[in-house]
Amino acid sequence: MSEPLIRAEGVTKVFRQGELEVHALRGVDLTVGVGEFSALAGPSGCGKTTLLNLIGALDEPSGGVLSVAGQDVTQLARGDAADFRLDHVGFVFQAYNLVPVLTAYENAEFTLLLRGASREERRTVVEPLLERVGLGGLFERKPHELSGGQQQRVAVVRALATSPSIVLADEPTANLDSTASAGLLDLMLELNQELGTTFLFATHDELVLERAKRVVRMLDGRVDEDIWD
Amino acid sequence: MLPRLAWRNLWRQRTRTLILISAVTFSYALLLVAMGVGDDSHQQMLDAAVEGAGGDVLVHRDGYWSTLAADLVLPDGLAVAERARGVEGVAEAIPRIRLPALVSTADGARAVDLLAVDPLVEEALVDIHEHLVEGERLDATALESPILLGIRMAEDLETEVGGRVVLTASGWDGELTRALFRVAGFLETGIREVDETLAYTTLQAAWGALGDSATVTQVGVLVQEGTDVEVLAEALREGLGRDGVPVEVLTWRQAVPEMVGFIETDDAFLYIYAAVMFVVVAFAIANTFLVAVTERVREFGLLNALGLRGRRIGVLVLVETAVLTLVAVGVGFAIALAGHLAIDHWGIPIAIWGMEDMELAGVNISDMVMRSQITTSKWIVATVAVMVTTVGSAVFAAVKAARLVPAEAMRFYE
Ligand SMILES: Nc1ncnc2c1ncn2[C@@H]1O[C@H](COP(=O)(O)OP(=O)(O)O)[C@@H](O)[C@H]1O
Ligand SMILES: [Mg+2]
C-alpha cells in the first residue's frame, strides 16, 4: 500500500497560557487517503481545529509523528511552512476567508498569483472554476458585495485553483443558512468526485456529516470513533 | 501584486490615510520652502558681506583687519595686486584704500567711510555707480579729485554736483592731511545709515591727497568659479608673504565671521525644526501603522495561511508606507516647487516686517528682498530623510505583522 496522504501517530498539542497548560490534542492517530471526503466531528473544544491547523502546517505539534503529502510537517521553519501550504493545501475557513480589498476574481486567483502563474494561466484555471461554482458575472464584486454562500464559493475556487493535495475546511458552513450550506457542500462533493481532490472537514454540522464518506469523532483531544460510510 | 494590495489597503481608512499624507506632505513642503528661502537670503547676506568686506579673499598688512589701524598699510599695494593676479585661481585682485575721514563744507562736517578705488577694476566686485542718482561716474568725470557722496550727507552739507568739499584724514605718517575734492555725484541706496556715510573716490585722487602713489590698505581678491577659497588663500600666503611687508590673507569666512556664525545658527534652527518635525511624523506613522496591523491581524493570518511568507507580509506593510510616502513626497514636492517659484518670482521684501535699518552681522539688510533658491543636495537629503523616516517608522509594525503565527492570528476574532 502506498503512503497515505496524511499520517498522524501520537500527535499531541499543548497550548501554554501563562501558568496554565491546555492539552488540546492528547495523542491522535489518524491516516487519510487520497480522494477522501472526510470529516472531523466532535463537541466544541475537542481539538478539531487544532488538528486541522497542524495538518495544514499553520501550527506545529508538541509531539508525535505527522506527515502530509509525504512531507514531515512537525518542524517546518516558518517560511517553509508557508511554502508547504501554498504547494499542498487549500483552505476554506469559517469566515473572513477573503481579502476585503480584492474582488471575487482576484481572491480566487490569489494563490495562483503567489505561485507565480501568469495572467493567462490564472485565467484559464480560475474562470471556468468560478463559472462552475455559479459565480459567473460576479467576478468584479468585492467580498462585502457577496452573500456568505458566495464568499465561501470563492474560497473553494481559490482552494482548488492550485490543485492542492488536500482541501482543509474548518466549519465552512457555520455562518451559512441551511440552503446555502447544502448548496456549498453538494458542490464540494461534486468537485471531490470530478477532480479527485481530498477534502477534510472539521465540523459539527449535520449537513456535512450526512455527506461525508467517513466521520472521525473526536473527544478530549483524541480520536474516539472512526466511522466509514 | 504587493503594490496593488498596498494601494487598496491604504484607501480602506481614507480619512486616516489622508491625514497622514497631509501631515507628511506639508511638513516636507514647508521644510523645502524654508530651505529655499533660507539658502537664498543667506546667499544674499553673504554676498553683501563679502562685497562689503572687499572680496572672497582679503590681503592686508598683517593685523589690519582686526584693528583697522591707519598705519597698517601695504606700501606697495599695486605690486601686491599684480602679484596676486598671477596666482592660479585668482579672477581679479582689487587694490583699494579704506579710510575713515571727515568731509566738510562751510555748512558743517561729516564723518565718512572713504573708499578709494580704481572704478574700472572695482567693477568686478560691485557696481559702485548702481545708486548714482545725480552727477557723473568717477570714470567719466572730467573733474580733478572727484568724490561721490551719499545723498543724505550731501544734503546735510548743502553741496551740489561740481561743488567743493574738504577732506580731512590722517595720512600714512599719522599727520592730519587736508585736501580739496570736487563732488562728482550723489549716491542714494535708500538706507539711511549708508546714505549718511558713503563716500567714493579714485585711487589717484586719494593718493593726490595723501601724497603717495602706491599705498593701499587692502587688496580684495576674487576667485575663479570652482576654486577652493582655502587653497587659494594658502597659495596667496605663500606667494605674497615671502618678501616685503608682512601680510595677512583672510578668506571671506575669516573676514566676516559674524555673518558666517549667524548663517550657521540660522541653519541650525532649521535643522532643529526639521528634526522635531521628523520625530512627530515618525511617531504618527509608527503609531498609525501599529494600530493598522493590530486591526488586520486576522487578515495577515489569512494571507500567511494561504502561503504568503511572513517576510513578504512585513514588506506589504512597508510598501503601504512607501506608497503613502511617495504620494506625500510627490504632492509635497509640487507644492514646494510652486512655493519656491512664486517666492523667487515675486519676492518677499524684508521691509514688510517693518524693520527699518535692520542690520545683521554688520550688513544692512533692510532693503533685502527674500527670494528662493534650490540647493539640490539639500533638497535631495531632505527628501531621502523624509522617506527613510516615514518608511523606517513603520518597520516596527511591519516586523510585528511578519511575525504573526497564522493559527493564532486566525483565532483572533473567533
Ligand atoms: N492558541 C491557543 N491557545 C490556548 N488554547 C487554545 C489555543 N487554541 C486552542 N486552544 C484550546 O484547545 C482546545 C481545542 O480547541 P479547538 O481545536 O479550537 O477545538 P474545536 O475546534 O474542536 O472546537 C480548546 O480547549 C481551546 O480552548
Ligand atoms: Mg474549531
XYZ file of C-alpha atoms and ligand atoms in Angstrom:
671
model
C 0.000 0.000 0.000
C 1.261 3.421 -0.823
C 1.913 6.085 1.781
C -1.367 7.674 2.948
C -1.871 11.370 2.270
C -1.964 12.139 5.977
C -0.289 10.036 8.599
C -0.623 11.049 12.239
C 0.796 8.982 15.095
C 0.505 10.028 18.693
C 0.162 13.688 17.774
C -0.084 15.952 20.794
C -0.531 19.672 21.133
C -0.151 21.641 24.336
C -1.007 25.325 24.492
C 0.564 27.312 27.240
C -1.392 30.209 28.646
C 0.839 31.625 31.307
C 0.953 29.003 34.075
C -1.868 27.060 32.501
C -1.298 24.203 30.074
C -4.118 23.267 27.734
C -3.781 19.787 26.283
C -5.701 20.308 23.063
C -4.532 17.029 21.470
C -3.550 14.084 23.630
C -2.235 11.591 21.093
C -4.046 11.462 17.789
C -3.596 8.527 15.433
C -5.121 9.031 12.028
C -4.485 8.248 8.396
C -6.271 9.875 5.496
C -6.010 8.540 1.982
C -6.063 10.303 -1.357
C -9.518 11.253 -2.588
C -11.303 11.021 0.736
C -14.217 13.271 1.620
C -13.973 13.040 5.384
C -14.975 14.999 8.438
C -13.584 15.507 11.913
C -16.534 15.744 14.265
C -16.995 16.199 17.968
C -18.034 18.708 20.573
C -16.685 22.188 20.662
C -13.210 22.314 22.151
C -12.367 18.688 21.392
C -9.459 19.685 19.190
C -10.800 19.627 15.611
C -9.429 22.995 14.612
C -6.148 22.308 16.343
C -5.688 19.079 14.403
C -6.650 20.695 11.126
C -4.157 23.510 11.784
C -1.384 21.012 12.397
C -2.213 19.106 9.212
C -2.244 22.413 7.313
C 1.135 23.435 8.822
C -0.422 26.516 10.368
C 0.977 25.374 13.690
C 3.440 22.797 14.989
C 2.566 19.710 17.051
C 4.108 19.381 20.509
C 4.850 15.705 19.910
C 4.175 12.733 17.696
C 4.608 11.990 14.045
C 2.761 13.904 11.367
C 3.373 13.736 7.661
C 1.244 15.293 4.987
C 1.707 14.602 1.287
C 4.949 12.854 2.095
C 6.316 15.820 3.996
C 7.171 15.798 7.686
C 5.345 18.876 8.931
C 6.362 18.684 12.575
C 9.324 21.013 12.390
C 8.974 23.242 9.399
C 10.566 26.682 9.509
C 8.024 29.490 9.217
C 8.839 30.275 5.617
C 8.956 26.627 4.621
C 5.585 26.094 6.242
C 4.146 28.926 4.138
C 5.613 27.361 1.011
C 4.258 23.971 2.018
C 0.772 25.421 2.424
C 0.975 27.123 -0.921
C 2.150 23.939 -2.621
C -0.074 21.345 -0.968
C -3.014 22.749 0.968
C -6.212 24.540 0.066
C -8.014 26.269 2.924
C -11.651 27.131 3.427
C -12.256 28.796 6.769
C -15.394 29.552 8.671
C -15.324 33.266 7.980
C -13.055 36.145 6.889
C -11.912 33.901 4.097
C -11.407 36.625 1.545
C -9.102 39.614 1.323
C -11.523 42.542 1.628
C -9.794 44.843 -0.859
C -9.637 42.261 -3.624
C -12.510 41.350 -5.978
C -14.005 37.874 -6.158
C -11.833 37.108 -9.163
C -8.670 38.469 -7.552
C -9.336 36.483 -4.400
C -9.912 33.352 -6.427
C -6.640 33.725 -8.320
C -4.640 34.835 -5.284
C -2.917 31.525 -4.557
C -2.048 31.031 -8.225
C -0.588 34.521 -8.214
C 1.527 33.607 -5.205
C 2.763 30.613 -7.121
C 3.881 32.900 -9.903
C 1.379 31.768 -12.517
C 0.981 34.076 -15.492
C -2.183 36.106 -16.004
C -3.234 33.773 -18.791
C -2.558 30.638 -16.746
C -4.577 32.055 -13.896
C -7.453 32.978 -16.137
C -7.738 29.542 -17.755
C -7.929 27.925 -14.319
C -9.973 30.422 -12.332
C -12.610 31.487 -14.856
C -14.096 28.036 -15.513
C -13.991 27.214 -11.813
C -15.833 30.406 -10.881
C -18.390 29.662 -13.594
C -18.602 26.119 -12.323
C -19.491 27.209 -8.777
C -22.124 29.602 -10.106
C -20.277 32.900 -9.746
C -20.204 33.832 -13.429
C -20.905 37.562 -13.683
C -19.792 38.305 -10.136
C -16.065 38.461 -10.839
C -15.701 42.133 -10.064
C -17.626 42.090 -6.795
C -15.824 42.871 -3.594
C -16.344 40.357 -0.748
C -18.775 42.656 1.068
C -20.941 42.678 -2.058
C -21.286 38.894 -1.978
C -23.540 36.720 0.166
C -21.979 34.408 2.744
C -22.524 31.409 0.472
C -20.977 33.201 -2.500
C -17.956 34.187 -0.418
C -17.438 30.561 0.594
C -17.653 29.503 -3.054
C -14.917 31.967 -3.944
C -12.840 30.436 -1.153
C -13.485 26.962 -2.573
C -12.342 28.084 -6.009
C -9.214 29.643 -4.502
C -8.545 26.429 -2.579
C -8.930 24.268 -5.689
C -7.186 26.568 -8.165
C -3.723 25.311 -7.224
C -4.768 21.653 -7.461
C -3.698 21.046 -3.856
C -3.076 17.659 -2.279
C -5.830 18.356 0.212
C -8.505 20.915 0.985
C -8.937 21.625 4.684
C -12.300 23.141 5.535
C -12.833 24.301 9.118
C -16.535 24.845 9.810
C -17.120 26.141 6.268
C -20.879 26.208 6.736
C -21.067 27.626 10.250
C -22.074 31.081 9.047
C -24.480 29.933 6.329
C -28.180 29.114 6.359
C -29.112 25.536 5.570
C -29.924 26.126 1.892
C -26.623 27.840 1.258
C -24.832 25.186 3.301
C -26.380 22.339 1.337
C -25.552 24.052 -1.951
C -21.939 24.606 -0.970
C -21.489 21.059 0.325
C -23.049 19.467 -2.726
C -20.715 21.494 -4.848
C -17.673 20.400 -2.851
C -18.779 16.788 -3.065
C -19.169 17.073 -6.825
C -15.742 18.627 -7.150
C -14.315 15.848 -4.990
C -15.761 13.339 -7.387
C -14.884 15.247 -10.570
C -11.340 16.222 -9.634
C -10.463 13.581 -7.075
C -9.353 16.254 -4.624
C -9.122 15.133 -0.998
C -11.353 17.076 1.421
C -11.055 17.080 5.188
C -13.648 18.990 7.217
C -13.814 19.978 10.833
C -17.431 20.469 11.763
C -20.400 19.552 13.849
C -22.838 20.463 11.099
C -25.166 17.534 10.357
C -25.345 18.577 6.704
C -21.623 17.918 6.397
C -21.687 14.689 8.337
C -24.534 13.385 6.117
C -22.377 13.818 3.041
C -19.024 12.753 4.452
C -17.830 9.307 3.427
C -16.016 8.987 6.715
C -16.592 10.680 10.071
C -13.816 10.779 12.622
C -15.316 11.602 16.016
C -13.003 13.255 18.465
C -13.301 13.652 22.206
C -10.961 15.486 24.551
C -8.133 15.644 22.097
C -8.283 12.037 20.958
C -9.923 10.070 18.171
C -12.972 8.454 19.726
C -14.659 6.786 16.764
C -13.765 6.338 13.084
C -16.893 5.586 11.085
C -16.832 4.813 7.357
C -19.979 5.128 5.353
C 0.726 42.314 -6.549
C 2.020 43.795 -3.297
C 1.829 47.381 -4.596
C -1.758 46.888 -5.747
C -2.741 45.346 -2.424
C -0.874 48.089 -0.574
C -2.543 50.831 -2.574
C -6.043 49.484 -1.914
C -5.295 48.810 1.735
C -4.261 52.423 2.161
C -7.620 53.685 0.968
C -9.612 51.461 3.284
C -9.155 54.037 6.012
C -9.417 57.012 3.729
C -9.539 59.750 6.351
C -6.693 58.313 8.346
C -4.541 57.915 5.261
C -5.357 61.429 4.067
C -4.414 62.871 7.437
C -1.102 61.034 7.390
C -0.382 62.043 3.814
C -1.210 65.691 4.537
C 0.992 65.684 7.599
C 3.952 64.333 5.658
C 3.185 66.481 2.609
C 3.006 69.781 4.434
C 5.892 69.274 6.792
C 8.042 68.176 3.861
C 6.925 71.059 1.629
C 7.409 73.541 4.451
C 10.905 72.240 5.045
C 11.838 72.614 1.381
C 10.403 76.121 1.137
C 12.133 77.143 4.365
C 15.409 75.799 2.997
C 14.856 77.588 -0.306
C 14.201 80.955 1.302
C 16.882 80.430 3.927
C 19.564 79.467 1.444
C 18.744 82.387 -0.784
C 18.686 85.009 1.928
C 21.872 83.570 3.397
C 23.452 83.788 -0.014
C 22.346 87.388 -0.365
C 23.612 88.297 3.090
C 26.859 86.538 2.431
C 27.246 88.246 -0.940
C 26.560 91.580 0.713
C 29.019 90.799 3.487
C 31.688 89.684 1.029
C 31.050 92.779 -1.088
C 31.254 94.952 1.972
C 34.440 93.277 3.134
C 36.001 93.677 -0.298
C 36.385 90.239 -1.864
C 36.422 86.467 -1.477
C 39.916 86.649 -0.057
C 41.394 89.773 1.515
C 45.031 90.759 1.620
C 46.137 93.349 4.198
C 49.145 94.383 6.134
C 49.350 91.896 8.972
C 46.990 92.900 11.788
C 44.995 95.453 9.805
C 41.572 93.764 9.655
C 41.106 93.405 13.392
C 42.329 96.927 14.251
C 41.684 98.929 11.072
C 44.712 100.918 12.213
C 45.534 103.637 9.704
C 49.245 102.919 9.749
C 48.931 99.223 8.838
C 49.110 99.680 5.088
C 50.518 97.916 2.068
C 53.086 100.484 0.867
C 53.493 98.743 -2.463
C 49.828 97.790 -2.877
C 49.777 97.893 -6.637
C 52.620 95.427 -6.836
C 50.873 93.150 -4.342
C 47.751 93.234 -6.518
C 49.814 92.495 -9.587
C 51.482 89.520 -7.945
C 48.115 88.237 -6.667
C 46.744 88.287 -10.200
C 49.495 85.871 -11.138
C 48.358 83.264 -8.640
C 46.358 80.391 -10.114
C 42.637 80.645 -9.442
C 42.583 84.400 -8.976
C 39.999 86.109 -11.161
C 40.820 89.660 -10.098
C 42.816 91.483 -7.469
C 41.365 94.831 -6.447
C 43.573 97.372 -4.690
C 41.687 99.866 -2.571
C 42.057 102.306 0.251
C 39.601 102.314 3.124
C 39.973 105.336 5.269
C 37.934 106.991 7.991
C 37.809 110.647 7.063
C 35.965 113.884 7.589
C 34.192 115.694 4.759
C 33.432 119.327 5.405
C 31.909 122.377 3.767
C 31.063 125.785 5.074
C 27.853 124.236 6.378
C 29.443 121.569 8.521
C 31.417 118.379 8.638
C 30.518 114.700 8.425
C 32.477 111.558 9.239
C 32.691 109.247 6.249
C 33.943 105.787 5.361
C 36.033 106.793 2.403
C 36.672 104.141 -0.202
C 39.264 104.966 -2.823
C 39.069 102.603 -5.741
C 40.003 102.076 -9.336
C 36.466 102.352 -10.721
C 37.140 100.001 -13.629
C 38.747 97.270 -11.534
C 36.221 97.654 -8.723
C 33.511 96.797 -11.250
C 34.493 93.135 -10.905
C 33.207 93.128 -7.318
C 30.471 95.721 -7.161
C 28.925 98.394 -9.317
C 29.688 101.474 -7.262
C 27.588 103.578 -9.607
C 24.486 101.446 -9.167
C 22.974 104.034 -6.830
C 24.184 107.136 -8.664
C 21.200 109.486 -8.732
C 22.816 112.701 -9.804
C 26.084 113.762 -11.414
C 28.733 111.721 -13.193
C 30.552 108.458 -12.808
C 34.037 108.506 -11.332
C 35.441 107.064 -14.535
C 33.614 109.567 -16.735
C 34.011 112.839 -14.944
C 36.491 115.449 -16.068
C 36.743 116.849 -12.544
C 40.027 116.651 -10.761
C 39.884 114.892 -7.371
C 36.313 113.720 -7.854
C 34.266 112.311 -4.978
C 30.851 110.634 -4.836
C 28.865 111.312 -1.680
C 25.877 109.668 -0.035
C 22.861 111.817 -0.719
C 21.876 112.442 2.887
C 25.340 113.635 3.752
C 25.393 115.852 0.674
C 22.078 117.390 1.673
C 23.293 117.986 5.217
C 26.440 119.627 3.896
C 24.408 121.538 1.299
C 26.791 120.718 -1.506
C 25.857 120.258 -5.105
C 27.362 118.459 -8.055
C 30.570 120.232 -9.012
C 30.847 121.790 -5.532
C 33.940 121.677 -3.345
C 34.407 119.741 -0.156
C 37.411 119.463 2.098
C 38.548 116.012 3.084
C 40.470 115.609 6.315
C 42.172 112.344 7.129
C 45.131 111.054 8.950
C 47.913 110.391 6.438
C 50.155 107.332 6.262
C 52.612 109.038 8.569
C 49.910 109.782 11.141
C 49.856 113.507 10.362
C 46.486 115.121 9.612
C 46.100 115.849 5.935
C 43.565 118.116 4.244
C 42.720 118.159 0.574
C 40.194 119.670 -1.735
C 37.772 117.393 -3.604
C 35.038 118.146 -6.156
C 31.654 116.476 -5.845
C 31.111 114.318 -8.950
C 27.718 112.976 -7.963
C 25.358 111.661 -5.328
C 24.588 108.096 -4.327
C 21.253 107.028 -2.892
C 20.877 103.494 -1.563
C 17.738 104.215 0.429
C 19.463 103.022 3.550
C 19.761 105.979 5.848
C 22.960 104.973 7.560
C 24.720 104.266 4.282
C 23.497 107.417 2.611
C 24.862 109.410 5.533
C 28.388 107.970 5.477
C 29.150 106.702 1.988
C 31.966 108.326 0.018
C 33.848 107.036 -3.041
C 36.848 108.483 -4.720
C 39.535 107.268 -7.089
C 42.870 105.878 -6.010
C 44.578 108.679 -7.948
C 42.646 111.361 -6.088
C 43.293 109.718 -2.728
C 46.970 109.373 -3.453
C 46.987 113.029 -4.506
C 45.583 113.988 -1.130
C 47.777 111.657 0.889
C 50.944 112.348 -1.019
C 51.734 108.915 -2.312
C 51.196 106.830 -5.397
C 51.165 103.142 -4.484
C 49.961 102.615 -0.919
C 46.652 100.812 -0.333
C 45.010 99.338 2.762
C 43.549 96.302 1.114
C 43.777 94.082 -1.920
C 40.494 92.269 -2.420
C 40.842 89.024 -4.338
C 38.019 87.454 -6.365
C 38.396 83.752 -7.040
C 37.549 81.940 -10.223
C 34.475 79.763 -10.256
C 35.153 76.338 -8.786
C 38.300 77.376 -6.960
C 38.700 76.308 -3.369
C 38.985 79.525 -1.401
C 41.033 77.973 1.400
C 43.557 76.503 -1.007
C 43.819 79.756 -2.883
C 44.309 81.719 0.337
C 47.166 79.397 1.232
C 48.729 79.935 -2.182
C 48.452 83.696 -1.705
C 50.072 83.456 1.723
C 52.937 81.596 0.096
C 53.219 83.933 -2.847
C 52.837 87.289 -1.110
C 54.354 86.739 2.295
C 57.865 85.965 1.213
C 59.361 89.401 0.869
C 58.394 92.964 1.717
C 55.925 93.761 4.489
C 54.206 91.002 6.448
C 50.691 90.425 5.100
C 47.558 88.745 6.370
C 45.436 86.735 3.925
C 41.853 86.191 5.063
C 39.179 84.100 3.411
C 35.668 85.508 3.486
C 34.880 83.043 6.276
C 37.589 84.622 8.358
C 36.757 88.125 7.182
C 33.067 88.073 8.109
C 32.895 85.569 10.972
C 29.766 87.184 12.456
C 27.849 86.610 9.232
C 29.131 83.062 8.881
C 28.165 82.437 12.503
C 24.743 83.955 12.011
C 24.064 81.791 8.978
C 25.235 78.659 10.736
C 22.970 79.420 13.688
C 20.056 80.123 11.391
C 20.645 76.844 9.566
C 20.914 75.025 12.877
C 17.466 76.293 13.859
C 16.091 74.977 10.598
C 17.679 71.597 11.234
C 16.200 71.536 14.719
C 12.797 72.319 13.252
C 13.300 69.532 10.720
C 14.369 67.080 13.411
C 11.334 67.864 15.560
C 9.128 67.524 12.520
C 10.674 64.183 11.618
C 10.157 62.887 15.137
C 6.495 63.943 15.111
C 5.880 62.444 11.686
C 7.717 59.246 12.602
C 5.683 58.929 15.762
C 2.392 59.453 13.941
C 3.286 56.906 11.291
C 4.639 54.323 13.701
C 1.534 54.633 15.835
C -0.940 54.554 12.980
C 0.632 51.546 11.353
C 0.819 49.650 14.621
C -2.904 50.250 15.038
C -3.491 49.234 11.427
C -1.566 45.993 11.892
C -3.495 45.180 15.048
C -6.741 45.779 13.196
C -5.707 43.442 10.429
C -4.225 40.546 12.383
C -6.911 38.194 11.075
C -6.249 39.262 7.507
C -2.474 38.916 7.760
C -3.075 35.492 9.281
C -5.176 34.614 6.256
C -2.549 35.813 3.788
C 0.089 33.824 5.625
C -2.154 30.756 5.765
C -2.629 30.980 2.013
C 1.124 30.850 1.530
C 2.328 34.460 1.594
C 5.557 34.283 3.565
C 5.784 36.331 6.759
C 8.602 38.403 5.378
C 6.509 39.449 2.417
C 3.688 40.417 4.766
C 6.163 42.709 6.510
C 7.162 44.032 3.115
C 3.487 44.627 2.344
C 3.243 46.924 5.375
C 6.401 48.731 4.305
C 5.133 49.055 0.754
C 1.984 50.645 2.155
C 4.074 53.286 3.933
C 6.270 53.642 0.878
C 3.248 54.296 -1.322
C 1.916 56.774 1.228
C 5.324 58.443 1.341
C 5.651 58.607 -2.424
C 2.255 60.269 -2.725
C 3.139 62.709 0.068
C 6.579 63.462 -1.326
C 5.182 63.876 -4.838
C 2.484 66.306 -3.755
C 4.792 67.982 -1.246
C 7.480 68.469 -3.856
C 4.986 70.022 -6.262
C 3.776 72.383 -3.537
C 7.323 73.258 -2.528
C 8.337 73.863 -6.125
C 5.334 76.110 -6.683
C 6.134 77.954 -3.464
C 9.767 78.278 -4.473
C 8.905 79.630 -7.912
C 6.320 82.059 -6.519
C 8.612 83.400 -3.818
C 11.523 83.609 -6.211
C 9.402 85.399 -8.785
C 7.620 87.914 -6.598
C 9.990 88.039 -3.662
C 9.219 88.921 -0.069
C 10.653 92.310 0.876
C 12.106 92.147 4.345
C 10.589 95.603 4.853
C 7.104 94.102 5.225
C 8.157 93.063 8.703
C 8.527 96.747 9.406
C 12.198 96.558 10.232
C 13.861 99.702 9.127
C 17.622 99.866 9.248
C 17.841 96.212 10.003
C 21.398 95.122 10.365
C 22.770 91.638 10.642
C 26.388 90.967 11.486
C 27.356 94.380 10.206
C 25.430 94.159 6.953
C 22.379 96.283 6.423
C 19.634 94.054 5.037
C 16.617 96.318 5.327
C 16.255 96.599 1.563
C 16.719 92.907 1.008
C 14.043 91.070 -0.919
C 13.869 87.435 0.143
C 13.762 85.072 -2.764
C 14.276 81.371 -3.001
C 16.960 79.108 -4.336
C 17.166 75.355 -4.617
C 20.287 73.818 -3.184
C 19.936 70.494 -4.958
C 21.955 68.479 -2.481
C 19.916 69.771 0.454
C 16.602 69.063 -1.275
C 17.754 65.546 -2.061
C 18.914 64.957 1.508
C 15.615 66.298 2.882
C 13.620 64.101 0.514
C 15.600 60.980 1.331
C 15.364 61.816 5.036
C 11.574 62.129 4.828
C 11.271 58.827 3.005
C 13.622 56.994 5.330
C 11.859 58.444 8.366
C 8.352 57.530 7.244
C 9.114 54.080 5.922
C 11.553 53.435 8.764
C 8.992 54.289 11.391
C 6.692 51.574 10.047
C 9.388 48.920 10.445
C 8.211 48.027 13.923
C 4.662 47.450 12.689
C 5.992 45.511 9.698
C 8.058 43.214 11.908
C 5.028 42.642 14.063
C 2.954 41.704 11.025
C 5.698 39.447 9.700
C 5.956 37.543 12.962
C 2.281 36.694 13.363
C 1.681 32.990 13.878
C -1.125 32.140 11.447
C -3.007 29.743 13.708
C -3.160 32.344 16.457
C -3.851 35.217 14.113
C -6.777 33.309 12.642
C -8.231 32.667 16.112
C -8.065 36.367 16.831
C -11.671 37.230 16.136
C -13.225 33.825 16.568
N -3.890 29.222 20.704
C -4.476 28.618 21.745
N -4.111 28.941 22.983
C -4.674 28.328 24.046
N -5.604 27.380 23.962
C -6.025 27.017 22.742
C -5.487 27.612 21.581
N -6.080 27.048 20.508
C -6.951 26.156 21.005
N -6.921 26.116 22.334
C -7.685 25.257 23.200
O -7.539 23.928 22.729
C -8.731 23.225 22.833
C -9.137 22.717 21.457
O -9.541 23.825 20.673
P -10.035 23.690 19.187
O -9.087 22.829 18.451
O -10.276 25.039 18.670
O -11.417 22.919 19.345
P -12.596 22.735 18.301
O -12.149 23.270 17.009
O -12.820 21.275 18.303
O -13.743 23.478 18.853
C -9.739 24.161 23.428
O -9.792 23.931 24.832
C -9.171 25.524 23.147
O -9.550 26.432 24.122
Mg -12.952 24.779 15.765
